CSV table of C-alpha atoms and ligand atoms in Angstrom, one decimal:
chain,number,residue,atom,x,y,z
A,1,MET,CA,-14.5,21.3,-9.2
A,2,SER,CA,-11.7,19.5,-7.3
A,3,LEU,CA,-11.3,15.8,-7.8
A,4,ILE,CA,-10.9,15.6,-4.1
A,5,ARG,CA,-13.9,13.8,-2.3
A,6,ASP,CA,-14.0,13.7,1.7
A,7,LEU,CA,-15.2,10.3,2.8
A,8,SER,CA,-17.7,10.4,5.6
A,9,ASP,CA,-16.9,8.5,8.7
A,10,ASP,CA,-18.9,5.5,7.4
A,11,GLU,CA,-17.5,5.7,4.1
A,12,ALA,CA,-13.7,6.0,5.6
A,13,ARG,CA,-14.6,2.7,7.9
A,14,ALA,CA,-15.5,0.8,4.8
A,15,ALA,CA,-12.6,2.2,2.7
A,16,LEU,CA,-9.9,2.2,5.0
A,17,PRO,CA,-9.9,-0.9,7.3
A,18,GLN,CA,-6.6,-0.5,9.1
A,19,LYS,CA,-7.0,3.2,9.8
A,20,TRP,CA,-10.7,3.4,10.6
A,21,GLY,CA,-11.1,-0.3,11.8
A,22,SER,CA,-8.3,0.5,14.3
A,23,VAL,CA,-10.5,2.8,16.2
A,24,ALA,CA,-13.6,3.0,18.2
A,25,PRO,CA,-16.7,4.9,16.6
A,26,GLY,CA,-16.4,8.5,17.6
A,27,VAL,CA,-12.4,8.2,17.6
A,28,ILE,CA,-10.6,10.2,14.9
A,29,PRO,CA,-7.7,8.1,13.7
A,30,ALA,CA,-4.9,10.6,12.5
A,31,TYR,CA,-1.8,8.4,13.2
A,32,VAL,CA,-1.4,6.2,9.9
A,33,ALA,CA,-0.5,7.8,6.4
A,34,GLU,CA,-3.9,6.9,4.6
A,35,MET,CA,-6.1,10.0,3.5
A,36,ASP,CA,-9.8,10.3,4.3
A,37,PHE,CA,-10.4,10.7,0.8
A,38,ALA,CA,-12.2,8.8,-2.1
A,39,PRO,CA,-9.9,7.0,-4.5
A,40,ALA,CA,-8.7,8.9,-7.8
A,41,PRO,CA,-11.3,8.3,-10.6
A,42,VAL,CA,-8.7,7.1,-12.9
A,43,VAL,CA,-7.3,4.7,-10.6
A,44,ARG,CA,-10.9,3.5,-9.4
A,45,ASP,CA,-11.9,3.1,-13.0
A,46,VAL,CA,-9.1,1.0,-14.0
A,47,LEU,CA,-9.5,-1.1,-11.0
A,48,VAL,CA,-13.3,-1.8,-11.8
A,49,ASP,CA,-12.5,-2.7,-15.1
A,50,ALA,CA,-10.0,-4.8,-14.2
A,51,VAL,CA,-11.8,-6.6,-11.8
A,52,ARG,CA,-15.0,-7.1,-14.4
A,53,ARG,CA,-12.5,-8.6,-16.7
A,54,GLY,CA,-11.4,-11.2,-13.8
A,55,VAL,CA,-8.0,-9.8,-13.3
A,56,THR,CA,-7.0,-11.8,-10.2
A,57,GLY,CA,-4.2,-14.1,-11.6
A,58,TYR,CA,-0.4,-14.1,-10.7
A,59,PRO,CA,1.5,-10.9,-11.9
A,60,PRO,CA,2.8,-11.1,-15.6
A,61,ASN,CA,6.5,-11.4,-16.4
A,62,ASP,CA,6.6,-8.0,-18.0
A,63,ASP,CA,5.9,-4.7,-15.9
A,64,LEU,CA,2.7,-3.7,-18.0
A,65,GLY,CA,4.2,-0.5,-18.5
A,66,LEU,CA,5.0,0.6,-15.2
A,67,GLY,CA,8.6,1.8,-15.6
A,68,ALA,CA,7.5,3.7,-18.8
A,69,ALA,CA,4.8,5.3,-17.0
A,70,PHE,CA,7.1,6.1,-14.1
A,71,SER,CA,9.8,7.6,-16.4
A,72,ALA,CA,7.1,9.8,-18.1
A,73,PHE,CA,5.8,11.1,-14.6
A,74,ALA,CA,9.1,11.7,-13.2
A,75,GLY,CA,10.0,13.6,-16.6
A,76,ARG,CA,6.8,15.7,-16.3
A,77,HIS,CA,7.2,16.6,-12.5
A,78,TRP,CA,10.7,16.6,-11.8
A,79,GLY,CA,12.4,17.2,-15.1
A,80,TRP,CA,14.4,14.0,-14.7
A,81,SER,CA,13.5,10.5,-16.0
A,82,PRO,CA,15.2,6.9,-15.5
A,83,PRO,CA,15.0,4.6,-18.6
A,84,GLU,CA,11.9,2.7,-18.8
A,85,LYS,CA,13.9,-0.6,-18.2
A,86,ALA,CA,15.4,0.9,-14.7
A,87,THR,CA,12.1,0.1,-12.8
A,88,VAL,CA,11.7,-3.6,-11.3
A,89,VAL,CA,8.1,-4.0,-9.7
A,90,THR,CA,8.0,-5.1,-6.2
A,91,GLY,CA,5.2,-5.4,-3.4
A,92,ASP,CA,5.8,-2.1,-1.4
A,93,VAL,CA,8.4,0.2,-0.4
A,94,ILE,CA,9.3,-1.8,2.6
A,95,GLY,CA,9.7,-4.8,0.9
A,96,GLY,CA,11.7,-2.9,-2.0
A,97,ILE,CA,14.3,-1.6,0.6
A,98,HIS,CA,14.6,-5.1,2.1
A,99,LEU,CA,15.3,-6.4,-1.3
A,100,ALA,CA,17.8,-3.7,-2.1
A,101,LEU,CA,19.5,-4.4,1.2
A,102,ASP,CA,19.5,-8.2,0.4
A,103,VAL,CA,20.4,-7.8,-3.2
A,104,LEU,CA,22.4,-4.7,-4.0
A,105,CYS,CA,23.9,-3.3,-0.9
A,106,PRO,CA,27.4,-4.0,0.7
A,107,PRO,CA,27.6,-5.9,3.7
A,108,GLY,CA,27.8,-4.1,7.2
A,109,PRO,CA,26.1,-1.9,9.2
A,110,VAL,CA,23.0,0.5,7.8
A,111,VAL,CA,22.6,4.0,8.8
A,112,VAL,CA,19.0,5.3,9.5
A,113,PRO,CA,18.8,9.0,10.2
A,114,LEU,CA,16.0,9.4,13.4
A,115,PRO,CA,13.2,10.2,13.5
A,116,CYS,CA,12.2,7.9,10.7
A,117,TYR,CA,9.3,5.9,9.2
A,118,PRO,CA,9.1,3.1,12.2
A,119,PRO,CA,9.5,0.1,9.7
A,120,PHE,CA,12.9,1.5,8.3
A,121,ARG,CA,14.5,0.5,11.7
A,122,GLU,CA,12.6,-3.1,11.2
A,123,VAL,CA,13.9,-3.7,8.0
A,124,VAL,CA,17.3,-3.5,8.8
A,125,ALA,CA,16.9,-5.9,11.7
A,126,VAL,CA,14.7,-8.2,9.6
A,127,ALA,CA,17.6,-8.1,6.8
A,128,GLY,CA,19.9,-9.2,9.5
A,129,ARG,CA,21.8,-5.8,9.7
A,130,GLU,CA,23.0,-4.0,12.4
A,131,LEU,CA,21.2,-0.4,12.6
A,132,VAL,CA,23.4,2.7,13.2
A,133,PRO,CA,21.1,5.6,14.0
A,134,VAL,CA,21.9,9.0,13.6
A,135,LEU,CA,19.6,11.8,15.2
A,136,THR,CA,18.7,14.6,13.9
A,137,ASP,CA,18.2,17.6,16.7
A,138,PRO,CA,14.9,18.4,17.2
A,139,ASP,CA,15.7,22.0,18.0
A,140,ALA,CA,17.6,22.6,14.8
A,141,ALA,CA,16.0,25.4,12.5
A,142,THR,CA,16.1,23.5,9.4
A,143,ALA,CA,16.2,19.8,10.7
A,144,GLY,CA,18.9,19.2,8.1
A,145,LEU,CA,20.7,15.7,7.9
A,146,ASP,CA,23.7,15.6,10.7
A,147,LEU,CA,26.6,15.2,8.2
A,148,GLU,CA,29.1,14.8,11.1
A,149,GLY,CA,26.9,12.2,12.5
A,150,LEU,CA,26.6,10.5,9.1
A,151,GLU,CA,30.6,10.6,8.6
A,152,GLY,CA,31.0,9.2,12.3
A,153,ALA,CA,28.8,6.3,11.0
A,154,PHE,CA,30.7,5.7,8.1
A,155,ALA,CA,34.0,6.1,9.6
A,156,GLY,CA,32.8,3.2,11.9
A,157,GLY,CA,31.9,1.0,9.1
A,158,ALA,CA,28.7,1.4,8.0
A,159,ARG,CA,28.5,1.2,4.4
A,160,THR,CA,24.6,1.6,3.4
A,161,LEU,CA,22.3,4.6,4.1
A,162,VAL,CA,18.8,4.6,3.9
A,163,LEU,CA,17.4,8.2,3.4
A,164,CYS,CA,13.8,9.3,3.3
A,165,SER,CA,13.2,11.8,0.8
A,166,PRO,CA,10.9,13.8,1.2
A,167,HIS,CA,11.2,13.1,4.7
A,168,ASN,CA,8.4,11.4,6.8
A,169,PRO,CA,8.0,12.4,9.9
A,170,LEU,CA,10.1,15.7,9.4
A,171,GLY,CA,8.2,17.2,6.5
A,172,ARG,CA,11.4,18.2,4.9
A,173,VAL,CA,12.2,18.3,1.2
A,174,TRP,CA,16.0,18.0,1.0
A,175,THR,CA,17.5,20.9,-1.4
A,176,ARG,CA,19.7,19.9,-3.9
A,177,PRO,CA,22.9,21.2,-2.3
A,178,GLU,CA,22.0,19.2,0.7
A,179,LEU,CA,21.4,16.1,-1.5
A,180,GLU,CA,25.1,16.6,-3.2
A,181,SER,CA,26.5,16.9,0.1
A,182,VAL,CA,25.1,13.3,1.0
A,183,ARG,CA,26.2,12.2,-2.4
A,184,ASP,CA,29.8,13.6,-1.8
A,185,LEU,CA,30.2,12.1,1.7
A,186,THR,CA,28.8,8.9,1.0
A,187,ALA,CA,31.1,8.5,-2.2
A,188,ARG,CA,34.1,9.2,0.0
A,189,TYR,CA,33.2,6.3,2.0
A,190,GLY,CA,32.1,3.7,-0.6
A,191,VAL,CA,28.3,4.0,1.0
A,192,ARG,CA,25.3,3.0,-0.8
A,193,VAL,CA,22.5,5.1,-0.6
A,194,VAL,CA,18.8,3.8,-0.7
A,195,VAL,CA,16.4,6.3,-1.2
A,196,ASP,CA,12.6,6.3,-0.5
A,197,GLU,CA,10.7,8.8,-2.3
A,198,ILE,CA,7.5,7.3,-1.7
A,199,HIS,CA,6.6,11.2,-0.7
A,200,ALA,CA,7.7,13.0,-4.0
A,201,PRO,CA,4.5,13.6,-5.5
A,202,LEU,CA,3.3,15.2,-2.2
A,203,VAL,CA,5.6,18.4,-2.2
A,204,LEU,CA,3.9,21.4,-1.3
A,205,PRO,CA,4.0,25.1,-2.9
A,206,GLY,CA,7.3,26.7,-1.8
A,207,ALA,CA,9.6,23.7,-2.1
A,208,THR,CA,11.4,21.8,-5.1
A,209,PHE,CA,11.9,18.1,-5.2
A,210,THR,CA,15.3,16.7,-6.3
A,211,PRO,CA,15.1,13.3,-7.4
A,212,TYR,CA,18.0,11.7,-5.9
A,213,LEU,CA,19.3,9.7,-8.7
A,214,SER,CA,19.6,12.7,-10.7
A,215,VAL,CA,22.2,13.7,-8.0
A,216,ASP,CA,23.7,10.2,-7.6
A,217,PRO,CA,23.1,7.9,-10.3
A,218,THR,CA,24.8,5.0,-8.1
A,219,ALA,CA,22.0,5.1,-5.9
A,220,VAL,CA,18.6,2.7,-5.5
A,221,LEU,CA,15.7,4.5,-5.5
A,222,VAL,CA,12.4,2.8,-4.0
A,223,THR,CA,9.1,4.2,-4.5
A,224,SER,CA,5.4,3.7,-5.4
A,225,PRO,CA,2.1,5.7,-6.0
A,226,SER,CA,0.6,4.2,-3.0
A,227,LYS,CA,0.8,7.7,-0.8
A,228,ALA,CA,0.2,10.2,-3.5
A,229,PHE,CA,-2.9,7.9,-4.7
A,230,ASN,CA,-4.1,6.2,-1.4
A,231,THR,CA,-3.5,2.6,-2.8
A,232,PRO,CA,-1.2,0.9,-0.1
A,233,GLY,CA,-3.5,-2.3,-0.3
A,234,LEU,CA,-2.9,-2.7,-3.9
A,235,HIS,CA,0.8,-3.8,-3.5
A,236,ALA,CA,2.8,-2.4,-6.5
A,237,ALA,CA,6.0,-0.3,-5.8
A,238,LEU,CA,8.9,0.1,-7.8
A,239,VAL,CA,12.7,-0.7,-7.3
A,240,VAL,CA,14.7,1.5,-9.7
A,241,VAL,CA,18.5,1.4,-10.6
A,242,LEU,CA,20.4,2.5,-13.3
A,243,ASP,CA,22.9,-0.3,-13.7
A,244,PRO,CA,21.4,-2.7,-16.3
A,245,ALA,CA,23.6,-5.7,-14.6
A,246,GLU,CA,21.9,-4.8,-11.4
A,247,GLN,CA,18.4,-4.5,-12.9
A,248,GLU,CA,19.2,-7.9,-14.1
A,249,ARG,CA,20.1,-9.3,-10.8
A,250,LEU,CA,16.9,-7.9,-9.1
A,251,ARG,CA,14.9,-9.5,-11.9
A,252,THR,CA,16.4,-12.9,-11.6
A,253,VAL,CA,15.9,-13.1,-7.8
A,254,PRO,CA,14.7,-16.2,-6.6
A,255,LEU,CA,10.8,-15.9,-6.5
A,256,PRO,CA,10.1,-15.6,-2.8
A,257,MET,CA,12.3,-12.6,-2.5
A,258,ASN,CA,10.0,-10.9,-4.6
A,259,ASN,CA,6.7,-12.1,-5.7
A,260,LEU,CA,4.4,-9.9,-3.4
A,261,TYR,CA,3.2,-7.6,-6.0
A,262,SER,CA,-0.5,-7.8,-7.8
A,263,PRO,CA,-1.6,-7.2,-11.2
A,264,LEU,CA,-4.1,-4.8,-9.9
A,265,GLY,CA,-1.8,-2.9,-8.2
A,266,MET,CA,0.3,-2.4,-11.2
A,267,LEU,CA,-2.5,-1.6,-13.2
A,268,ALA,CA,-3.4,0.9,-11.0
A,269,ALA,CA,0.0,2.3,-11.0
A,270,VAL,CA,0.1,2.8,-14.5
A,271,ALA,CA,-3.1,4.6,-14.4
A,272,ALA,CA,-2.0,6.8,-11.5
A,273,TYR,CA,1.3,7.6,-13.3
A,274,THR,CA,0.2,8.2,-16.5
A,275,ASP,CA,-3.2,9.9,-16.2
A,276,GLY,CA,-3.0,11.0,-12.6
A,277,ASP,CA,-1.7,14.5,-12.9
A,278,PRO,CA,-5.0,16.3,-12.2
A,279,TRP,CA,-5.8,14.5,-9.2
A,280,VAL,CA,-2.1,15.3,-7.9
A,281,ALA,CA,-2.6,19.1,-8.7
A,282,ASP,CA,-6.0,19.0,-6.5
A,283,LEU,CA,-4.8,17.0,-4.0
A,284,VAL,CA,-1.6,19.3,-3.3
A,285,ASP,CA,-3.9,22.1,-3.4
A,286,ARG,CA,-6.0,20.7,-1.0
A,287,LEU,CA,-3.1,19.4,1.6
A,288,ASP,CA,-1.8,23.3,1.1
A,289,GLN,CA,-5.3,24.5,2.3
A,290,GLN,CA,-5.1,21.8,5.0
A,291,ARG,CA,-1.6,23.1,6.0
A,292,THR,CA,-2.9,26.6,6.3
A,293,LEU,CA,-5.8,25.6,8.5
A,294,LEU,CA,-3.6,23.7,10.8
A,295,GLY,CA,-1.2,26.5,11.2
A,296,LYS,CA,-4.1,28.6,12.1
A,297,LEU,CA,-5.8,26.3,14.8
A,298,LEU,CA,-2.3,25.2,16.4
A,299,ALA,CA,-1.7,29.4,16.5
A,300,GLU,CA,-5.1,29.9,18.2
A,301,ARG,CA,-5.6,26.6,20.6
A,302,LEU,CA,-1.9,25.5,21.0
A,303,PRO,CA,0.6,28.5,20.6
A,304,GLN,CA,3.2,26.9,22.2
A,305,ALA,CA,3.3,23.9,19.8
A,306,ARG,CA,6.0,24.1,17.2
A,307,MET,CA,5.3,22.7,14.0
A,308,ARG,CA,7.9,22.1,11.8
A,309,PRO,CA,7.2,24.0,8.4
A,310,LEU,CA,5.4,21.1,6.3
A,311,GLU,CA,7.5,21.2,3.0
A,312,ALA,CA,5.9,17.9,1.5
A,313,THR,CA,3.5,15.1,3.0
A,314,TYR,CA,0.4,15.4,4.9
A,315,LEU,CA,1.9,14.0,8.1
A,316,PRO,CA,2.8,17.3,10.4
A,317,TRP,CA,5.5,16.7,12.9
A,318,ILE,CA,4.5,18.7,16.0
A,319,ASP,CA,6.7,19.4,19.3
A,320,LEU,CA,4.7,19.9,22.3
A,321,ARG,CA,7.6,19.9,24.8
A,322,ALA,CA,6.8,23.7,25.8
A,323,TYR,CA,3.8,22.1,27.6
A,324,GLY,CA,5.8,19.6,29.7
A,325,VAL,CA,4.3,16.7,28.0
A,326,ASP,CA,6.2,13.4,27.3
A,327,ASP,CA,3.7,11.0,25.5
A,328,LEU,CA,0.5,12.2,24.3
A,329,ALA,CA,-1.0,9.2,22.9
A,330,GLY,CA,-2.8,7.7,25.8
A,331,PRO,CA,-4.4,10.8,26.8
A,332,ALA,CA,-5.4,11.9,23.3
A,333,LEU,CA,-7.1,8.4,22.6
A,334,ALA,CA,-9.0,8.9,25.9
A,335,LEU,CA,-10.7,12.0,24.3
A,336,GLY,CA,-11.1,10.8,21.2
A,337,LEU,CA,-8.0,11.2,18.9
A,338,ARG,CA,-5.5,8.8,17.6
A,339,LEU,CA,-2.1,10.3,16.7
A,340,ALA,CA,1.4,8.7,16.1
A,341,PRO,CA,3.5,9.5,19.3
A,342,GLY,CA,6.9,10.8,18.6
A,343,GLN,CA,8.6,7.8,20.4
A,344,SER,CA,7.5,5.7,17.7
A,345,PHE,CA,9.7,7.6,15.0
A,346,GLN,CA,12.5,8.2,17.6
A,347,PRO,CA,12.7,5.6,20.6
A,348,GLY,CA,13.2,8.0,23.7
A,349,LEU,CA,12.1,11.3,22.1
A,350,PRO,CA,9.7,13.1,24.5
A,351,GLY,CA,6.8,15.6,23.5
A,352,HIS,CA,6.3,15.2,19.8
A,353,ALA,CA,3.6,13.8,17.8
A,354,ARG,CA,2.9,13.2,14.1
A,355,LEU,CA,-0.7,14.1,13.0
A,356,ASN,CA,-2.4,13.2,9.8
A,357,LEU,CA,-4.0,16.6,8.0
A,358,ALA,CA,-5.4,14.5,4.9
A,359,THR,CA,-8.8,14.8,6.1
A,360,SER,CA,-11.9,17.2,6.2
A,361,PRO,CA,-11.4,20.7,7.7
A,362,GLU,CA,-13.9,19.6,10.2
A,363,ARG,CA,-12.3,16.8,11.4
A,364,LEU,CA,-8.9,18.8,11.4
A,365,THR,CA,-10.5,21.3,13.7
A,366,THR,CA,-11.5,18.5,16.1
A,367,ILE,CA,-8.3,16.9,15.7
A,368,VAL,CA,-6.7,20.0,17.3
A,369,ASP,CA,-9.6,20.7,19.8
A,370,ARG,CA,-8.7,17.2,21.3
A,371,LEU,CA,-5.0,17.7,21.0
A,372,ALA,CA,-5.2,20.9,23.0
A,373,ALA,CA,-7.8,19.0,25.5
A,374,SER,CA,-5.4,15.9,26.1
A,375,ILE,CA,-2.5,18.1,27.0
A,376,GLN,CA,-4.8,19.8,29.9
A,377,ALA,CA,-6.3,16.3,30.8
A,378,PRO,CA,-4.4,14.3,33.5
A,379,THR,CA,-2.6,11.4,32.3
A,380,PRO,CA,-4.7,8.2,32.4
B,1,PLP,C1,8.4,7.0,4.1
B,1,PLP,C2,7.6,5.8,3.7
B,1,PLP,N1,8.1,4.9,3.3
B,1,PLP,C3,7.2,3.7,3.0
B,1,PLP,C4,6.1,3.5,3.4
B,1,PLP,C5,5.4,2.6,3.2
B,1,PLP,O1,4.4,2.6,2.0
B,1,PLP,P1,3.6,1.5,1.3
B,1,PLP,O2,3.4,0.4,2.1
B,1,PLP,O3,2.8,1.9,0.5
B,1,PLP,O4,4.9,0.7,0.3
B,1,PLP,C6,5.4,4.6,4.0
B,1,PLP,C7,4.1,4.9,4.4
B,1,PLP,O5,3.7,5.6,5.0
B,1,PLP,C8,6.2,5.7,4.5
B,1,PLP,O6,5.8,6.7,5.0
């Protein structure tokens, strides 16, 4: 029997206060990246036990075994593992990117390929850096990285690249040759790559994940079990660098630069990486089924919609420009569906939406019905 258990609406409202608490009863929230599934039993059990033991103090000075657990997980899943000591604990992935920008990255503008997870743009601004966006052609067959655009940005002085791998919202899993091209180009310009691999455990059948550090050992990896295990509220993520001097620099930053992680999050992360393989296997299986269902539903009800082949994540990126729509968020919400509009991932990009298929088949069917209805509905 699968370890994935669907939450009812009431359960989801209690378990996922941002996702379900932000919509009125009857509205399906398909915008934020959280899954409508009950927590992995291995994670739930370790948390219940820790709360019983009263583990509510400050985080420890050591990493509670998180570096070792991640190394073993990476070795089992991707055939590559960083040394245990390469992991420094942080609060969340965006906080980890901020830390990397402040402590490890050369001064100067920061390149972010668009569309991107919206806080990528914000963290660059908050870190006091200039953002250099490089656009991905929405009509390109493979949605590959624009190497010429990247080179132009580096030639113009940018010295950091923030890369999302696998990519949210494009759903791409970069191939090893693609990542080697990024490594060669960035090496030529002395550019530091900060790579966000939070979606790596969510690579779906048909694609192969390549850890960027296995291609470019000078990069900074930021990751977390929070997407694959639905635990973003627990706050424990990882910054991984291979240079021991840089590990030391990260470990010795002043406290306010890196103190937003919790022992509960760390315990959950260790459990997830150590004992969570059966959960990840069942999850990927379920997401694969949902991907097939979504493809079928779109073909039936929105035949002109173009879904990017979803190679990873549970966040399909849908191009609805053929229907002549610009931003569907308003009409969809009026019909009971909260989606993520394309503009929030790339300002000015018309006619795109990101959905979330990590839900029940019934809800996914209703999501597509409401999406189709919102295309026909007059703009409110
Ligand atoms: C690419 C990417 N990075 C980072 C995050 C944030 O994750 P967390 O808050 O769990 O660190 C998300 C959340 O959806 C994401 O999609």
